[in-house]
CSV table of C-alpha atoms and ligand atoms in Angstrom, one decimal:
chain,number,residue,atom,x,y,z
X,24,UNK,CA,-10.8,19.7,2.9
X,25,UNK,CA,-11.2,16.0,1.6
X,26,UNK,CA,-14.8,16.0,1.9
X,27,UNK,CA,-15.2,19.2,-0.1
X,28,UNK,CA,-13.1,17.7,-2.5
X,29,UNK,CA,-15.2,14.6,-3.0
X,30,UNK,CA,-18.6,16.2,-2.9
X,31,UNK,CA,-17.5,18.5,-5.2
X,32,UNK,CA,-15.9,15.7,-7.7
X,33,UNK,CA,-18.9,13.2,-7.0
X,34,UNK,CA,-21.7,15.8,-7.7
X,35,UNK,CA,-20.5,17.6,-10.4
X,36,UNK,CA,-19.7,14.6,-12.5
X,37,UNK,CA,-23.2,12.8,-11.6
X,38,UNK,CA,-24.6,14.5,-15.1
X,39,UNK,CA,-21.7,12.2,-16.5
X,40,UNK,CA,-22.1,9.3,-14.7
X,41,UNK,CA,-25.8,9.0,-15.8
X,42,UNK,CA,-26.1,8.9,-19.2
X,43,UNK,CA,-24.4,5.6,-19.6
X,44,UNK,CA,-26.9,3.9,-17.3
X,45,UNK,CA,-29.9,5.4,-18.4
X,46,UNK,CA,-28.4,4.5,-21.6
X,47,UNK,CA,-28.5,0.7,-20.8
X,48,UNK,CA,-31.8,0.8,-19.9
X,49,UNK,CA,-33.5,2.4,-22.6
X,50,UNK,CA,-31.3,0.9,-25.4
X,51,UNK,CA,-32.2,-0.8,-28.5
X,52,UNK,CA,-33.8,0.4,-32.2
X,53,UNK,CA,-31.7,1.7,-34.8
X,54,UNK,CA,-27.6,1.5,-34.3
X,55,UNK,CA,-26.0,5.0,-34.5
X,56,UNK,CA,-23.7,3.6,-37.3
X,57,UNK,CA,-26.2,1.7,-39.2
X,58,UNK,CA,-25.1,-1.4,-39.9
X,59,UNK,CA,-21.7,-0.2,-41.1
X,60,UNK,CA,-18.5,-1.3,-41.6
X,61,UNK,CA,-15.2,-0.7,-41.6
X,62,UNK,CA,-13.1,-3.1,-43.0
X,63,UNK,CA,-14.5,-6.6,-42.1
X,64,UNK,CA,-15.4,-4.7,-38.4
X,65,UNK,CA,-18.6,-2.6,-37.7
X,66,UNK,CA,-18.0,1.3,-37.2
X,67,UNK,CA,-19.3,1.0,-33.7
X,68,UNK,CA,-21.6,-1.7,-33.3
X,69,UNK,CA,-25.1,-2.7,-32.2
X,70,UNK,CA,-24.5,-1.0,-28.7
X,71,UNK,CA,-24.7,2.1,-29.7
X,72,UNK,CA,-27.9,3.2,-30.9
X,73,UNK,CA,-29.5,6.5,-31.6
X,74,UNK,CA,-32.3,5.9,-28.6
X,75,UNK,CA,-29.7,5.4,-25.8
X,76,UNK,CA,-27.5,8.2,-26.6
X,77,UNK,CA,-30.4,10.6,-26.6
X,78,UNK,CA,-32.4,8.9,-23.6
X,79,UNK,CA,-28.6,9.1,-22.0
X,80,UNK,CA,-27.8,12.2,-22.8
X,81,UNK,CA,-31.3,13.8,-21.9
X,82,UNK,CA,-31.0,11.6,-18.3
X,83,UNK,CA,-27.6,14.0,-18.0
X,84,UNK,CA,-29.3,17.2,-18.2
X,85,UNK,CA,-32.3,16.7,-16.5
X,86,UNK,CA,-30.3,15.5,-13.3
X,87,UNK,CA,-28.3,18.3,-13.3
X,88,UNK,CA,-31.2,20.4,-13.4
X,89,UNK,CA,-32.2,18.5,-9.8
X,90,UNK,CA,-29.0,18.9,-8.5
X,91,UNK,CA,-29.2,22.4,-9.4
X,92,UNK,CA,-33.0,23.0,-7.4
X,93,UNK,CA,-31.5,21.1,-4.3
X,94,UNK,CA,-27.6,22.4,-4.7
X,95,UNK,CA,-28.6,26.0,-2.6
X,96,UNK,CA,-30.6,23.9,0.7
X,97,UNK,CA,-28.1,21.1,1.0
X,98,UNK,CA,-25.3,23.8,0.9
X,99,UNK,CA,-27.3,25.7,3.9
X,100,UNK,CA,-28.3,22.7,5.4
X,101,UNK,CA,-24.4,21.2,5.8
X,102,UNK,CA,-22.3,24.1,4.9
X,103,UNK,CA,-20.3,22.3,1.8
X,104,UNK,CA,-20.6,24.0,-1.8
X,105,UNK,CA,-21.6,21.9,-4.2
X,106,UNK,CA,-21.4,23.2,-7.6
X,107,UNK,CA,-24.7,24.1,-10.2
X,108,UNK,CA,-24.5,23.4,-13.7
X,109,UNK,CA,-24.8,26.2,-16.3
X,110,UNK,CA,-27.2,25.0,-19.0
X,111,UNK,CA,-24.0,24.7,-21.4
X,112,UNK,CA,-21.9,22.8,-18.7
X,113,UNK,CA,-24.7,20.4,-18.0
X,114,UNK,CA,-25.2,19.4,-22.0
X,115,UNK,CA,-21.5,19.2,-22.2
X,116,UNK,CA,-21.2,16.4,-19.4
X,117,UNK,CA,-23.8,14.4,-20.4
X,118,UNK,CA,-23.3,14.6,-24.3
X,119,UNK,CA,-19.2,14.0,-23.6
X,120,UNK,CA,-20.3,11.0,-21.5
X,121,UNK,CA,-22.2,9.1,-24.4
X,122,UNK,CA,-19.3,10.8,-26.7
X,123,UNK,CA,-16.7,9.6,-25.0
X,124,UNK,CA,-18.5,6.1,-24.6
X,125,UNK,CA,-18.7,6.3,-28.3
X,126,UNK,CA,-15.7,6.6,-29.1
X,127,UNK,CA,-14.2,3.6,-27.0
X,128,UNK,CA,-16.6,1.6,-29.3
X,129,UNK,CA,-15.2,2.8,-31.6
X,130,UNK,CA,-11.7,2.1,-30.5
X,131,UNK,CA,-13.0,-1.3,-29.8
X,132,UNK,CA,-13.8,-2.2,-33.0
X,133,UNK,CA,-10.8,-0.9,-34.7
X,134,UNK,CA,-8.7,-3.9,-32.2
X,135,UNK,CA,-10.9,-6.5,-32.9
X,136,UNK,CA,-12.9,-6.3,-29.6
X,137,UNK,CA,-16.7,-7.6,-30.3
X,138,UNK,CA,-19.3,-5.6,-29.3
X,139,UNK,CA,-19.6,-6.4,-25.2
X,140,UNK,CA,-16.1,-7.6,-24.8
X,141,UNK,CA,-13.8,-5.7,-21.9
X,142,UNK,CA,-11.5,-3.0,-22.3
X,143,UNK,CA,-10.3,-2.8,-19.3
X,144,UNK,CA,-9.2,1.2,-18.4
X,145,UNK,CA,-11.1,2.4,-21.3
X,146,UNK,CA,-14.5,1.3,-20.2
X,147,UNK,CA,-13.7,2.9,-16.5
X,148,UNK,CA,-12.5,6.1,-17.9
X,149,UNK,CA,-13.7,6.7,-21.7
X,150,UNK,CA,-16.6,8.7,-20.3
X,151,UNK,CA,-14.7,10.6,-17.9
X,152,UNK,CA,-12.5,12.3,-20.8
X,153,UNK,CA,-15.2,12.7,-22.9
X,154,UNK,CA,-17.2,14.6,-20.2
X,155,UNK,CA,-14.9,16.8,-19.1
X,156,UNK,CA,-13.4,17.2,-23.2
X,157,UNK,CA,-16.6,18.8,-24.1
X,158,UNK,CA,-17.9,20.0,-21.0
X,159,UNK,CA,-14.3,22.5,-21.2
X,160,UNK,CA,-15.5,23.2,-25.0
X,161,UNK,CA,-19.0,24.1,-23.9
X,162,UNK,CA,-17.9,25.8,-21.1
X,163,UNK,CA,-14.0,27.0,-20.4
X,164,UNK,CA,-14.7,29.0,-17.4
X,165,UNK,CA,-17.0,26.9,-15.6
X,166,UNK,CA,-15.3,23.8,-16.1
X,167,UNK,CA,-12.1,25.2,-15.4
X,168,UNK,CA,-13.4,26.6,-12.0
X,169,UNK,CA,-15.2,23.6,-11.2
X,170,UNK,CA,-12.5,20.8,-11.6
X,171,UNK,CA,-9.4,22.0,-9.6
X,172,UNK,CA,-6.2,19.3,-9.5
X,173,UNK,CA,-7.7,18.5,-6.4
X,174,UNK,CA,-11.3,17.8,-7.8
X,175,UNK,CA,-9.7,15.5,-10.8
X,176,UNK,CA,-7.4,13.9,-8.9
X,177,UNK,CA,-11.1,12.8,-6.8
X,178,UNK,CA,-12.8,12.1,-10.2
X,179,UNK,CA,-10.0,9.6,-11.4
X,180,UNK,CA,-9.3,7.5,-8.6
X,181,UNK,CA,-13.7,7.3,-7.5
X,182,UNK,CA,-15.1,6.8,-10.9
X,183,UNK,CA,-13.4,3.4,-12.0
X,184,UNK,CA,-14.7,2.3,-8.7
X,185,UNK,CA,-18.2,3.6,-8.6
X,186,UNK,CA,-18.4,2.7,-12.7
X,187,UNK,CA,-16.9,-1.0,-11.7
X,188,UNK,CA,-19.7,-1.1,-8.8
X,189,UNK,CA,-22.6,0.3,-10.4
X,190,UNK,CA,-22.3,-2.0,-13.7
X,191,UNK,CA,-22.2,-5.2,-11.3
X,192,UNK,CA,-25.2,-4.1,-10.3
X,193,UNK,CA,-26.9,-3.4,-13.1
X,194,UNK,CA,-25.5,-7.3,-14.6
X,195,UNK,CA,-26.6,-8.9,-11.5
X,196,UNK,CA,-30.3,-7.3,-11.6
X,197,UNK,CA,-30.3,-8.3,-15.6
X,198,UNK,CA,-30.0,-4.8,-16.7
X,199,UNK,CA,-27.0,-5.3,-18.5
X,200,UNK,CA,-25.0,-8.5,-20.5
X,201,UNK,CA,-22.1,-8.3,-18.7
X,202,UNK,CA,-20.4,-7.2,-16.0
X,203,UNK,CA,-18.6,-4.5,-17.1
G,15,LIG,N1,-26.4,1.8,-25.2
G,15,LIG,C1,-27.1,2.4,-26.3
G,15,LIG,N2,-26.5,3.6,-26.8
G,15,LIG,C2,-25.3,4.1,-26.3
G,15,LIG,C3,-24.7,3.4,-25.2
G,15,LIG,C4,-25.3,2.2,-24.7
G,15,LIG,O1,-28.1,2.0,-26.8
G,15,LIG,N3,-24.8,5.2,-26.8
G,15,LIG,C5,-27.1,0.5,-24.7
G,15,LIG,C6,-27.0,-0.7,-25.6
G,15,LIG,O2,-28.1,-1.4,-25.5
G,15,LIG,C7,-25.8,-1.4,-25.1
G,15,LIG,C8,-25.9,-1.2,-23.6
G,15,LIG,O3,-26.5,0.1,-23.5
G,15,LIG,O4,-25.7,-2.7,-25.4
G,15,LIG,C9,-24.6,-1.3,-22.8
G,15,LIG,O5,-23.7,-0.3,-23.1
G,15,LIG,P1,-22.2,-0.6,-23.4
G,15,LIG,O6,-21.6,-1.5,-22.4
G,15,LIG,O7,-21.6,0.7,-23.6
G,15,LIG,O8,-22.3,-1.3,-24.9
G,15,LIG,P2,-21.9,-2.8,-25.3
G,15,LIG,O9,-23.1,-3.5,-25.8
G,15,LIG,O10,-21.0,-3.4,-24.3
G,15,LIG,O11,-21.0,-2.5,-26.6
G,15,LIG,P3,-19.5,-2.0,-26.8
G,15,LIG,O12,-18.7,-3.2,-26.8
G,15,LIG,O13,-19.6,-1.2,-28.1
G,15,LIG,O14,-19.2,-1.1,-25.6
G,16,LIG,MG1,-20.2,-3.0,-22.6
C-alpha cells in the first residue's frame, strides 16, 4: 500500500534528514579539516566543522529515540507500522547523513566548487547514500528489512523534494546562506 510505503520511507529516514539541519543551526568553531589544503583547494572547507557534525549527528539519534517512544501508539492508533531504530541503526543514519554530506564537500572542493556554491544532485542526495551506506554497515539486517525496493524507490524520489523545500525555508528565515 502507497501510504505504508511512504510512512515507512519518510519515518525511517527522519534520523537522516535531521542532522544536516540541526547541523546548520548549530554550526561554526573549528573546521573539521582545519584550515587544510589540498592543492591550492581546502580539504573540505569552513562548512564543515567539528560542532555541527556532532550537534547533527547527536539531533539524529535523539529523534529516533522519539520516534521510537511514539512508533508503538501511532501504529495502534492508525494501524500503519512504522519502523523503530535499533541503537546501531539509529547512529548509522545520522552519522552517514553528516558522512555522506561530508563527503560531497569534499567532492566539491576537488571541482573547484567554493564552499556554498550548488551541486545540483549531490546536495539532494549525498546524505541519502551516506545514510543508508553506513546505516547497512551498522546494521545489515535491520537496514535490509527496513528499506524494501519499494521503500527506496519512496526515499529517492521524496527527499530531493523535501531537502529542496526545507532548505528554502531555512534561507528565507536566515538560517542558512543560500538556498540550497
Ligand atoms: N555545518 C557544519 N558542519 C557540518 C555540516 C554543516 O558546521 N558537518 C554548518 C556550517 O555552518 C555550514 C552550514 O551548516 O555553513 C550549511 O551546511 P552546508 O550547506 O552543508 O555547507 P556549506 O557552507 O554550503 O559548504 P559546502 O559548500 O561545503 O557544502
Ligand atoms: Mg551548502
Amino acid at each position: 500500500m502507497l501510504v505504508g510505503l511512504v510512512v515507512t520511507a519518510l519515518w525511517a529516514m527522519l534520523p537522516a534528514y535531521v542532522p544536516n539541519n540541526a547541523a546548520v543551526l548549530a554550526g561554526g568553531g573549528r573546521p573539521i579539516d582545519g584550515g587544510r589544503t589540498w592543492g591550492d583547494r581546502r580539504l573540505l572547507g569552513d562548512g564543515k566543522t567539528w560542532r555541527g557534525t556532532a550537534v547533527g549527528t547527536l539531533a539524529g539519534v535523539a529523534l529516533a529515540a522519539g520516534l521510537n517512544v511514539v512508533a508503538a501508539p501511532i501504529a495502534a492508533a492508525t494501524g500503519l507500522s512504522p519502523p523503530t531504530f535499533p541503537p546501531a541503526a539509529a547512529v548509522g543514519l545520522a552519522a552517514g547523513a553528516m558522512g555522506g554530506d561530508i563527503a560531497a564537500s569534499f567532492l566539491k572542493r576537488r571541482s573547484g566548487r567554493d564552499r556554498g556554491a550548488a551541486f545540483p544532485g549531490l546536495d539532494q542526495l549525498d546524505f541519502v547514500v551516506g545514510a543508508l551506506a553506513f546505516a547497512v554497515v551498522a546494521a545489515p539486517e535491520w537496514t535490509q528489512a527496513t528499506f524494501t525496493p519499494g521503500v527506496l524507490v519512496v526515499v529517492l524520489v521524496a527527499t530531493p523534494v523535501l531537502h529542496v523545500g526545507t532548505n528554502i525555508i531555512a534561507y528565507l528565515i536566515g538560517a542558512k546562506n543560500e538556498p540550497w
